XYZ file of C-alpha atoms in Angstrom:
676
model
C 46.184 28.074 6.354
C 48.364 29.064 9.089
C 51.580 27.627 7.450
C 50.961 29.197 4.497
C 49.951 32.625 5.790
C 53.278 32.397 7.508
C 55.083 31.374 4.902
C 54.058 34.861 3.331
C 52.895 32.186 0.627
C 48.735 32.586 1.159
C 46.681 34.239 -1.273
C 43.481 34.425 -0.237
C 41.838 33.183 3.511
C 37.204 32.546 3.321
C 34.790 31.140 4.866
C 33.392 28.424 2.213
C 30.006 26.702 2.657
C 29.618 23.364 1.217
C 26.996 20.280 1.533
C 27.260 17.560 4.032
C 25.874 14.330 4.156
C 22.741 13.961 5.937
C 21.962 10.797 8.493
C 18.282 9.740 7.368
C 17.205 8.514 10.777
C 17.947 10.920 12.810
C 18.760 14.092 10.318
C 22.629 14.873 11.990
C 25.059 16.383 9.174
C 27.506 13.405 8.994
C 30.579 14.582 9.194
C 33.395 11.635 7.559
C 36.502 10.824 9.493
C 39.876 8.752 8.764
C 40.113 5.703 10.529
C 41.733 2.807 10.476
C 40.399 -0.376 9.755
C 40.671 -4.221 8.667
C 40.479 -5.548 5.292
C 41.086 -8.171 2.653
C 43.345 -7.794 -0.284
C 41.887 -9.249 -3.339
C 44.395 -8.742 -6.635
C 45.651 -12.556 -5.524
C 42.167 -13.683 -5.805
C 40.514 -11.714 -8.427
C 41.244 -13.791 -11.526
C 39.835 -16.388 -9.773
C 36.744 -15.035 -8.932
C 36.502 -13.960 -12.453
C 36.385 -17.788 -13.781
C 33.596 -19.133 -10.932
C 31.224 -16.341 -12.196
C 32.421 -16.815 -15.595
C 30.520 -20.595 -15.432
C 27.942 -19.175 -13.587
C 23.769 -18.397 -15.604
C 23.278 -15.192 -14.788
C 20.074 -13.772 -15.842
C 19.254 -11.525 -17.562
C 22.841 -12.180 -18.994
C 23.625 -8.737 -18.408
C 23.883 -9.372 -15.248
C 26.886 -11.895 -15.723
C 28.553 -8.298 -17.436
C 28.432 -6.435 -14.498
C 29.704 -8.828 -11.977
C 32.575 -9.443 -14.711
C 32.791 -5.676 -14.215
C 32.258 -5.455 -11.004
C 34.747 -7.442 -10.556
C 37.570 -6.329 -12.931
C 37.610 -2.457 -10.762
C 36.664 -4.059 -6.895
C 39.307 -2.769 -4.714
C 40.437 -5.014 -1.315
C 37.269 -5.918 0.816
C 36.701 -3.627 3.689
C 35.789 -5.729 6.309
C 35.024 -4.341 9.433
C 32.761 -1.921 11.046
C 32.778 0.888 14.239
C 29.327 -0.492 15.526
C 27.511 -2.304 18.094
C 25.349 -4.550 16.315
C 27.096 -7.570 14.259
C 29.301 -10.294 14.150
C 32.590 -9.666 16.073
C 35.386 -9.616 14.539
C 37.731 -12.829 15.791
C 41.036 -10.494 15.576
C 43.372 -10.605 18.909
C 46.972 -7.990 18.016
C 49.144 -8.630 20.403
C 49.730 -4.873 21.531
C 53.406 -5.635 22.434
C 54.849 -8.251 19.785
C 52.817 -7.301 17.081
C 51.360 -11.159 17.076
C 47.681 -11.379 14.761
C 46.229 -13.990 16.342
C 42.410 -15.329 14.704
C 40.273 -17.377 16.781
C 38.631 -19.604 14.651
C 36.038 -21.264 16.503
C 34.446 -21.512 20.352
C 36.751 -24.704 20.574
C 40.062 -22.829 19.235
C 38.758 -19.602 21.144
C 38.318 -21.939 24.697
C 42.529 -23.039 23.936
C 43.408 -20.010 23.571
C 41.686 -18.029 26.355
C 43.221 -16.177 29.707
C 40.608 -17.803 31.904
C 38.645 -20.307 29.475
C 35.399 -20.736 32.065
C 34.570 -17.733 30.922
C 34.275 -18.527 27.212
C 32.537 -21.931 28.655
C 29.770 -19.349 30.376
C 29.013 -17.016 27.467
C 25.361 -17.292 26.239
C 26.575 -16.257 22.767
C 29.463 -15.138 20.349
C 27.726 -11.464 20.404
C 29.049 -8.636 22.232
C 28.800 -7.351 24.601
C 29.645 -10.518 26.049
C 32.574 -11.467 23.580
C 34.526 -8.110 24.899
C 35.404 -10.179 28.655
C 37.378 -12.630 26.741
C 40.730 -11.631 26.588
C 43.646 -14.879 24.857
C 47.291 -15.395 25.778
C 49.119 -14.111 23.452
C 51.009 -17.247 21.453
C 53.806 -15.894 20.990
C 54.921 -13.007 23.980
C 52.010 -14.754 26.050
C 50.729 -10.991 26.372
C 47.519 -10.999 27.688
C 45.709 -9.464 24.343
C 41.868 -7.867 24.296
C 39.619 -8.615 20.845
C 39.935 -5.591 18.530
C 36.747 -3.227 18.922
C 35.404 -3.933 14.977
C 32.325 -5.988 14.421
C 32.147 -7.441 10.642
C 30.847 -6.105 7.553
C 27.198 -7.856 7.834
C 28.215 -9.194 3.902
C 30.606 -11.672 5.978
C 27.985 -13.435 7.440
C 25.977 -13.048 3.897
C 28.713 -14.456 2.295
C 29.229 -17.815 4.534
C 25.746 -18.871 4.476
C 26.190 -21.361 1.910
C 28.430 -23.134 4.072
C 27.723 -22.581 7.755
C 24.235 -22.938 7.489
C 24.506 -26.507 5.048
C 27.000 -27.712 8.131
C 30.659 -27.446 5.604
C 32.336 -27.306 9.331
C 30.825 -29.691 11.788
C 29.111 -32.610 8.459
C 31.056 -31.628 5.555
C 29.566 -34.886 3.763
C 25.828 -33.950 4.074
C 27.467 -30.455 3.065
C 28.408 -32.038 -0.097
C 24.879 -33.654 -1.088
C 23.299 -29.937 -1.080
C 25.915 -27.962 -2.473
C 26.410 -26.022 -4.495
C 22.665 -24.137 -4.555
C 21.030 -24.540 -8.012
C 19.480 -21.082 -8.230
C 19.650 -17.746 -6.101
C 17.546 -14.617 -6.615
C 17.969 -10.895 -5.379
C 18.177 -7.109 -6.622
C 20.404 -6.492 -9.716
C 22.557 -4.188 -6.765
C 23.286 -7.446 -4.848
C 25.998 -7.777 -7.483
C 28.191 -6.209 -5.509
C 27.091 -7.393 -1.897
C 25.126 -10.552 -1.738
C 26.073 -12.292 -4.997
C 30.062 -10.945 -4.397
C 29.906 -11.596 -1.170
C 29.103 -15.426 -1.130
C 31.187 -15.899 -4.818
C 34.042 -14.230 -3.003
C 33.656 -17.209 0.684
C 32.339 -19.695 -2.048
C 35.655 -19.159 -4.851
C 38.017 -18.590 -1.133
C 36.849 -21.894 0.803
C 36.015 -24.240 -2.253
C 37.301 -22.941 -5.761
C 33.617 -22.460 -7.116
C 30.682 -20.221 -7.148
C 28.557 -21.326 -4.621
C 25.479 -20.809 -6.785
C 25.009 -22.071 -9.930
C 22.097 -19.352 -11.225
C 21.474 -16.152 -10.416
C 18.410 -13.904 -11.058
C 18.872 -10.511 -10.074
C 15.308 -7.890 -10.637
C 15.241 -4.283 -10.624
C 14.170 -1.673 -8.197
C 10.545 -1.657 -7.494
C 9.321 2.269 -7.798
C 6.115 4.072 -7.553
C 3.125 3.947 -9.498
C 3.986 7.237 -10.801
C 7.931 5.206 -11.430
C 9.214 7.894 -8.655
C 11.780 6.089 -5.998
C 10.107 4.909 -2.459
C 11.878 6.215 0.478
C 11.623 4.689 3.967
C 11.185 8.786 5.295
C 9.266 9.912 2.528
C 6.905 8.315 0.429
C 6.056 4.351 1.305
C 3.929 1.950 1.390
C 3.816 -0.318 4.025
C 3.907 -4.103 3.264
C 1.086 -4.575 6.096
C -1.152 -1.832 4.480
C -0.283 -3.132 1.236
C -1.562 -6.913 1.667
C -4.175 -6.386 4.416
C -6.133 -3.944 1.020
C -5.040 -5.991 -1.724
C -4.466 -9.342 -0.472
C -0.583 -11.358 -0.775
C -1.846 -13.278 -3.709
C -2.180 -10.237 -5.972
C 1.126 -8.678 -4.645
C 2.924 -11.852 -5.988
C 0.721 -11.556 -8.818
C 1.875 -8.145 -9.656
C 5.605 -8.794 -8.907
C 5.812 -12.374 -10.526
C 4.316 -10.590 -13.420
C 6.917 -8.147 -14.301
C 9.999 -8.852 -16.348
C 13.106 -8.565 -14.412
C 15.041 -6.338 -16.744
C 12.481 -3.373 -16.298
C 11.346 -1.224 -12.950
C 8.679 -2.443 -11.341
C 5.945 -0.167 -10.799
C 4.055 -0.982 -7.571
C 0.750 0.456 -6.069
C -2.401 0.413 -4.922
C -4.621 0.686 -8.470
C -1.687 -1.444 -9.931
C -2.062 -4.012 -6.938
C -6.428 -4.070 -7.399
C -5.806 -4.368 -11.110
C -3.342 -7.376 -10.625
C -6.701 -8.933 -8.314
C -8.883 -8.422 -11.029
C -7.094 -10.578 -13.128
C -7.266 -13.682 -10.282
C -11.241 -12.742 -10.310
C -11.090 -14.352 -13.790
C -9.983 -17.797 -12.500
C -12.304 -16.932 -9.240
C -15.727 -16.504 -11.613
C -14.446 -19.565 -13.132
C -14.236 -21.581 -9.781
C -17.290 -20.433 -8.676
C -19.380 -20.925 -11.810
C -18.106 -24.845 -12.354
C -18.881 -24.945 -8.011
C -22.657 -23.915 -8.357
C -23.449 -26.524 -10.759
C -21.607 -29.103 -9.811
C -23.237 -28.707 -6.738
C -25.928 -29.156 -8.230
C -25.197 -32.208 -10.430
C -22.509 -33.312 -8.337
C -20.553 -34.921 -11.451
C -18.751 -38.295 -11.507
C -15.063 -37.501 -12.582
C -13.748 -40.718 -11.032
C -14.122 -42.079 -14.845
C -13.227 -41.245 -17.843
C -14.527 -39.172 -19.941
C -16.184 -40.658 -23.548
C -14.045 -38.724 -26.092
C -17.100 -39.387 -29.168
C -18.991 -37.389 -26.457
C -16.901 -34.443 -26.684
C -17.560 -30.777 -28.444
C -15.398 -28.998 -30.521
C -15.051 -26.230 -28.096
C -14.484 -29.336 -25.258
C -11.682 -30.834 -27.575
C -10.479 -26.990 -27.710
C -10.438 -25.983 -24.445
C -8.507 -29.484 -23.710
C -5.595 -28.644 -26.096
C -5.486 -24.851 -24.994
C -5.259 -26.556 -21.199
C -2.376 -28.790 -22.842
C -0.244 -25.726 -24.426
C -1.091 -23.411 -21.505
C 1.109 -26.799 -19.412
C 3.447 -27.105 -22.181
C 4.144 -22.815 -21.935
C 4.168 -22.853 -18.112
C 6.460 -25.874 -18.172
C 9.487 -24.162 -20.047
C 8.841 -20.528 -18.574
C 9.099 -21.883 -14.935
C 12.465 -23.982 -16.210
C 14.121 -21.226 -17.543
C 12.710 -18.891 -14.089
C 11.031 -16.341 -16.249
C 7.636 -15.947 -13.740
C 6.363 -13.061 -15.947
C 5.703 -15.397 -18.652
C 3.984 -18.176 -16.716
C 1.738 -14.993 -15.511
C 1.563 -13.423 -19.399
C 0.482 -17.217 -19.983
C -2.021 -17.843 -17.245
C -4.038 -14.385 -17.956
C -4.143 -15.292 -21.969
C -5.839 -18.923 -20.658
C -8.008 -17.984 -18.435
C -9.517 -14.583 -20.961
C -10.123 -17.269 -23.236
C -11.752 -19.643 -20.775
C -14.539 -17.530 -19.538
C -15.181 -15.576 -22.456
C -15.006 -18.279 -25.044
C -15.960 -21.622 -23.478
C -17.247 -20.670 -20.752
C -19.285 -17.935 -22.215
C -20.123 -20.685 -25.369
C -21.189 -23.650 -23.228
C -23.000 -21.857 -19.972
C -26.049 -23.646 -21.235
C -24.750 -27.130 -21.504
C -24.455 -26.950 -17.550
C -27.489 -25.511 -16.152
C -30.150 -27.466 -18.370
C -31.432 -30.527 -17.957
C -31.082 -34.106 -19.544
C -28.182 -34.746 -22.368
C -26.465 -36.415 -19.556
C -23.690 -37.043 -21.856
C -22.866 -33.863 -23.461
C -23.236 -32.511 -20.155
C -20.441 -34.707 -18.168
C -18.019 -34.044 -20.949
C -18.778 -30.477 -20.081
C -17.643 -31.196 -16.332
C -14.660 -33.201 -17.732
C -13.158 -30.571 -20.071
C -14.096 -27.621 -17.774
C -12.828 -29.877 -14.674
C -9.291 -30.584 -15.806
C -8.596 -26.893 -17.406
C -9.353 -25.518 -14.224
C -7.746 -28.152 -12.033
C -4.575 -27.606 -14.492
C -4.664 -23.932 -14.013
C -4.577 -24.196 -10.128
C -1.808 -26.423 -10.696
C 0.062 -24.093 -12.475
C -0.771 -21.407 -10.846
C 0.067 -22.659 -7.042
C 3.705 -21.026 -6.870
C 2.542 -17.097 -7.782
C -1.291 -17.642 -5.937
C -0.930 -20.046 -3.213
C -4.098 -19.135 -1.426
C -6.314 -18.600 -4.186
C -5.356 -21.778 -5.258
C -5.711 -23.293 -2.425
C -8.593 -22.301 -1.979
C -10.185 -23.675 -5.686
C -8.617 -27.172 -4.665
C -10.499 -27.845 -1.036
C -13.396 -26.938 -2.238
C -13.130 -27.833 -6.678
C -9.998 -30.545 -6.832
C -10.351 -32.683 -3.783
C -14.268 -33.163 -3.413
C -13.955 -34.514 -6.981
C -10.846 -36.255 -7.829
C -10.627 -39.325 -5.266
C -7.222 -39.722 -4.049
C -5.770 -36.183 -4.615
C -3.013 -34.780 -2.124
C -4.654 -32.965 1.083
C -3.220 -29.600 -0.925
C -1.953 -28.590 -3.804
C 0.877 -27.652 -2.772
C 1.955 -31.374 -2.081
C 0.664 -32.234 -5.763
C 3.165 -33.151 -8.387
C 3.375 -30.666 -11.331
C 1.064 -31.165 -14.155
C 0.473 -33.219 -16.826
C -1.617 -33.250 -19.394
C -2.580 -36.310 -22.155
C -0.472 -35.859 -25.526
C -3.613 -37.008 -27.171
C -5.059 -33.394 -25.903
C -2.378 -31.448 -28.226
C -4.097 -29.864 -31.483
C -2.597 -27.138 -32.257
C -4.803 -27.470 -35.697
C -7.919 -26.858 -33.789
C -6.469 -24.105 -31.578
C -5.530 -22.525 -35.378
C -9.512 -22.920 -36.930
C -11.097 -21.967 -33.668
C -8.946 -18.392 -33.410
C -9.738 -18.386 -37.292
C -13.687 -18.541 -36.154
C -13.124 -15.949 -33.246
C -11.754 -13.740 -35.003
C -14.531 -13.539 -37.671
C -17.014 -13.565 -35.347
C -15.392 -10.267 -33.465
C -15.541 -9.018 -37.116
C -19.476 -9.668 -37.708
C -20.050 -8.578 -34.310
C -17.935 -5.271 -34.797
C -20.588 -5.131 -38.548
C -23.748 -5.632 -36.179
C -22.375 -2.524 -33.697
C -22.061 -0.448 -36.270
C -25.857 -0.865 -37.902
C -26.690 -0.697 -34.203
C -28.529 -3.923 -34.253
C -28.110 -5.693 -30.976
C -27.261 -9.247 -30.555
C -30.500 -10.600 -29.409
C -31.914 -9.765 -32.294
C -31.775 -12.593 -34.889
C -31.296 -11.519 -38.563
C -30.675 -13.575 -41.341
C -27.533 -14.901 -42.325
C -23.216 -13.679 -42.957
C -21.921 -14.003 -46.349
C -18.296 -15.200 -46.671
C -15.761 -14.801 -48.870
C -12.271 -16.253 -47.116
C -9.737 -18.724 -47.157
C -10.174 -22.704 -47.400
C -8.526 -22.548 -43.922
C -10.906 -20.220 -42.044
C -13.124 -21.674 -44.347
C -13.176 -24.636 -42.456
C -12.731 -23.140 -38.603
C -16.028 -22.244 -39.608
C -17.442 -25.267 -40.795
C -15.982 -27.054 -37.790
C -17.654 -24.742 -35.600
C -20.901 -24.029 -37.102
C -23.406 -24.133 -34.291
C -20.934 -21.857 -32.000
C -21.096 -19.339 -34.970
C -24.460 -19.106 -36.090
C -25.231 -19.085 -31.788
C -22.815 -15.893 -31.221
C -24.133 -14.305 -34.171
C -27.726 -15.277 -33.801
C -27.582 -15.460 -37.639
C -29.370 -18.742 -39.598
C -26.977 -19.386 -41.515
C -23.416 -18.789 -42.745
C -23.477 -18.288 -46.578
C -19.807 -18.799 -48.434
C -18.569 -16.862 -51.785
C -16.068 -16.995 -53.888
C -15.891 -13.255 -54.420
C -16.808 -10.295 -52.027
C -17.975 -8.556 -55.547
C -21.358 -8.473 -54.483
C -20.792 -7.228 -51.048
C -20.510 -3.971 -53.184
C -21.994 -1.707 -55.381
C -20.939 0.817 -57.747
C -20.350 4.807 -55.922
C -19.073 7.834 -56.769
C -18.718 10.849 -54.165
C -17.443 14.129 -55.323
C -13.788 15.316 -54.765
C -14.059 19.017 -53.122
C -11.280 20.319 -53.795
C -11.780 19.391 -57.684
C -14.985 20.685 -58.082
C -14.890 24.114 -56.225
C -13.881 26.084 -59.321
C -16.906 23.873 -61.187
C -19.696 23.861 -59.445
C -18.898 27.238 -57.669
C -22.405 27.601 -55.497
C -23.776 24.345 -55.988
C -21.535 22.275 -54.650
C -22.712 21.245 -51.514
C -26.721 21.103 -53.613
C -24.559 18.311 -56.184
C -23.033 16.589 -53.463
C -25.940 16.302 -51.536
C -27.475 14.868 -54.625
C -24.199 12.018 -55.341
C -25.143 11.115 -52.233
C -29.335 11.193 -52.474
C -29.070 9.224 -56.008
C -30.849 5.867 -56.198
C -29.101 2.434 -56.969
C -30.214 2.492 -60.435
C -29.063 5.941 -60.943
C -25.551 6.051 -58.737
C -24.888 2.573 -61.377
C -25.626 4.557 -64.425
C -23.532 7.142 -63.146
C -20.848 5.193 -61.934
C -20.537 3.734 -65.500
C -20.338 6.804 -67.000
C -17.531 7.758 -64.707
C -15.654 3.861 -65.473
C -15.706 5.228 -69.397
C -14.183 8.530 -68.840
C -17.564 10.534 -69.801
C -19.259 12.949 -68.587
C -21.311 12.240 -65.671
C -25.103 13.692 -65.355
C -26.018 13.843 -61.919
C -29.780 13.248 -61.312
C -31.618 16.468 -60.036
C -28.804 18.540 -62.046
C -29.489 20.552 -65.399
C -26.230 19.850 -66.669
C -23.269 17.465 -67.091
C -19.798 17.394 -64.777
C -16.510 16.364 -65.991
C -15.278 12.922 -64.638
C -12.506 14.866 -62.477
C -14.521 16.376 -60.141
C -15.951 12.711 -58.991
C -13.803 9.671 -57.488
C -14.837 5.890 -57.827
C -15.282 4.282 -54.128
C -17.290 0.548 -53.059
C -20.881 0.999 -51.439
C -22.352 -1.247 -49.728
C -25.121 -3.663 -51.067
C -28.635 -2.756 -49.891
C -28.617 -4.478 -46.982
C -26.162 -5.248 -46.195
C -22.263 -3.983 -43.615
C -19.062 -5.117 -45.078
C -15.802 -5.478 -43.482
C -12.462 -6.793 -45.101
C -9.958 -7.675 -42.638
C -6.979 -9.803 -42.953
C -8.120 -13.277 -45.072
C -11.853 -12.233 -44.456
C -14.810 -10.267 -46.263
C -17.932 -10.722 -44.201
C -20.752 -9.176 -44.986
C -24.021 -8.927 -42.576
C -27.796 -9.054 -43.745
C -29.133 -6.435 -41.866
C -32.743 -6.896 -43.316
C -34.907 -7.799 -40.081
C -38.507 -8.982 -41.357
C -41.358 -9.983 -39.716
C -41.149 -13.709 -38.186
C -37.453 -12.196 -37.263
C -38.529 -9.218 -34.977
C -40.970 -11.271 -33.550
C -38.314 -14.049 -32.091
C -35.700 -10.075 -31.790
C -39.271 -9.439 -29.444
C -39.296 -13.128 -27.571
C -35.380 -12.531 -26.520
C -36.451 -9.760 -25.240
C -38.483 -10.815 -23.089
C -36.641 -13.917 -21.692
C -34.055 -11.114 -20.925
C -36.080 -9.528 -18.697
C -37.156 -12.254 -16.838
C -33.791 -14.053 -16.920
C -33.276 -10.622 -14.677
C -36.636 -10.839 -12.620
C -35.722 -14.827 -11.574
C -31.935 -13.221 -10.563
C -33.939 -9.288 -8.697
C -36.264 -12.719 -6.835
C -32.985 -14.720 -5.573
C -34.034 -17.703 -8.013
C -32.292 -20.786 -7.418
C -30.049 -21.519 -10.961
C -31.722 -24.769 -10.978
C -35.223 -23.267 -9.629
C -38.221 -24.217 -12.083
C -41.371 -22.114 -12.025
C -44.477 -21.020 -13.578
C -44.825 -18.155 -15.770
C -48.044 -15.957 -16.783
C -47.317 -13.604 -19.264
C -50.743 -10.800 -21.235
C -50.366 -8.259 -23.331
C -52.676 -6.427 -25.875
C -49.763 -5.870 -28.093
C -50.288 -7.958 -31.123
C -47.087 -8.433 -32.450
C -46.183 -9.288 -29.029
C -48.592 -11.383 -28.282
C -47.355 -13.220 -31.743
C -44.104 -13.386 -30.298
C -45.086 -15.143 -27.532
C -47.043 -17.530 -28.645
C -44.964 -18.028 -31.600
C -41.706 -18.942 -29.292
C -43.479 -19.765 -26.171
C -41.261 -23.526 -26.310
C -38.140 -21.000 -26.338
C -39.299 -18.646 -23.438
C -39.971 -22.090 -21.127
C -36.391 -23.665 -22.036
C -34.559 -20.824 -20.743
C -36.380 -19.451 -18.197
C -37.085 -23.653 -16.857
C -40.621 -22.540 -16.776
C -42.492 -25.978 -16.453
C -45.648 -24.062 -17.952
C -46.384 -20.447 -20.113
C -50.435 -18.990 -19.588
C -51.203 -17.186 -21.545
C -53.122 -15.019 -18.727
C -51.482 -14.430 -14.927
C -52.193 -17.055 -12.378
C -52.746 -15.906 -8.578
C -50.369 -17.173 -5.604
C -47.302 -15.352 -7.558
C -44.942 -11.844 -8.105
C -46.162 -9.344 -10.258
C -44.072 -7.229 -12.634
C -44.800 -4.820 -14.918
C -42.279 -4.355 -17.755
C -41.517 -3.101 -21.230
C -40.956 -5.054 -24.534
C -39.108 -3.388 -27.632
C -41.894 -0.608 -26.581
C -45.079 -2.247 -25.608
C -45.999 -3.598 -21.991
C -46.271 -6.693 -20.627
C -47.576 -8.022 -17.480
C -45.958 -10.385 -15.938
C -46.823 -13.515 -12.961
C -43.588 -15.648 -12.172
C -43.858 -17.762 -9.304
C -41.349 -21.048 -7.678
C -42.460 -24.772 -8.425
């Protein structure tokens, strides 16, 4: 500005306020200054770097394009830093003759040093000790100090595949371990660690030092905001203390690497709840295994396996196949997804429909088959999940696998990768079970729609479906009947019998015709008896005027619309290949059976409240003055005794027992229960 003013060329001078960068540590303003630094020229090595990068398997694939773009646009590498901490650059430029000497090792430094004894006395080759070493210039003989700079930290990181594996000390051993098969870091390492290792690898051995690279996106808050060292953050110690290491690992591994990973306590707790599904299966198994002490050393009898057992083994085989492919392709999130679905299936299907097999007395072969199938599934999923959730899987291994599998490794992390016999594979059974579960879900929805609880037995469901789905329901008929609590599944060729004719009033079209009578006529149509509705629908179908009972004039067909009405006593749903009708009529025998189911449920709750063991035998006394409830108990006394593990069920209240007043279906019931 002064020079311009002196020459008469200054147009205007004023103060200008502009922003300065701020140090995130000390909050002081940072001033940029021009300094001399050390660089490595890259123009000659750039083509070799690009060829080497093209031979690497990048995951996701676009990562390779990012690396290629970085290499295409990269400049010379500034390798020096004016700091105290870091790898001291072994550069000794002679101030007199300009000769630059680079010491490549401690031995070379000792040979060049003015005082070799000082080199021998160095505790390590870092500041401040290295600063006391000067060398004799090989060209002019002058004493030369080392430059003050230290190296870029990525010089250290880049040389790791060579320095830590013994490239400079034991080349033969190094060659056995080189190149590294796989590395993983954040995508920003494309221009940092991935690049520095690639640079060193191409410089030293003319190839990338790694074969496969996986990079993931940023970790952000649950709301998607960036974490900050000086703003919002979650400390690792705090997170692992509150969530547990396994839950955090499960959350991280379950995230596709192409997306930002949202992390927080709510998401961590959700991941922990998914692992609880595994823990609950384990607890269920060991609860009964501790009582029965099953012998799992012998092979299970295939003939004793139920369709549910065969499904579980097929499902386990499918899990192992999918998880193996996912691990081999380095897609951990696929492993987590497969495990989630598997645990959901085992917990909410197999365990739920087979619970009775584990606690009931007798049926040794059937119980052994159930133990064998569930234990095989539990052991397999633990082995599959061990790399992701190492602690919970080790706990289960020590308590549920080693005690029951003689010769099992001392740790799940010492076990070989699991294998499942090909005989377990059964894709057809998996598909049929899916169809059966779909039909069960639809029928349960009908129960909910009709406001009929599942404990209330019903007479039947009527199904119209394709041959494959019908085969699935026949194959798994006992399960279907139990899950829906119905007595019969009836198959029909079409769904016509599910419906009756039905007309509804088209309000927009009817308004000009009926005027003030529209609400009256709508109510008459909605309340019409079945026979009257059939007659009205027949007139509508014929195109003639419609006579609504209770209205004194014929009405034009155009003010009505034709719909399907459900046949009396049925609830109907159609979805996909299924048309299902649920018979909702509850006659007196069904009502009594439903009351007995309510008695069982209340008494099971009472057993739990009293702290009885799952195998504790009891005696029951049940007394009521209500005739309907009394008949229900008398008719289903054997079922009540079996479900409650009761040796005897009395009609009065024996002494020396815990007493409780209950209400079953609105009727009072006095209960006495005592352990035997």
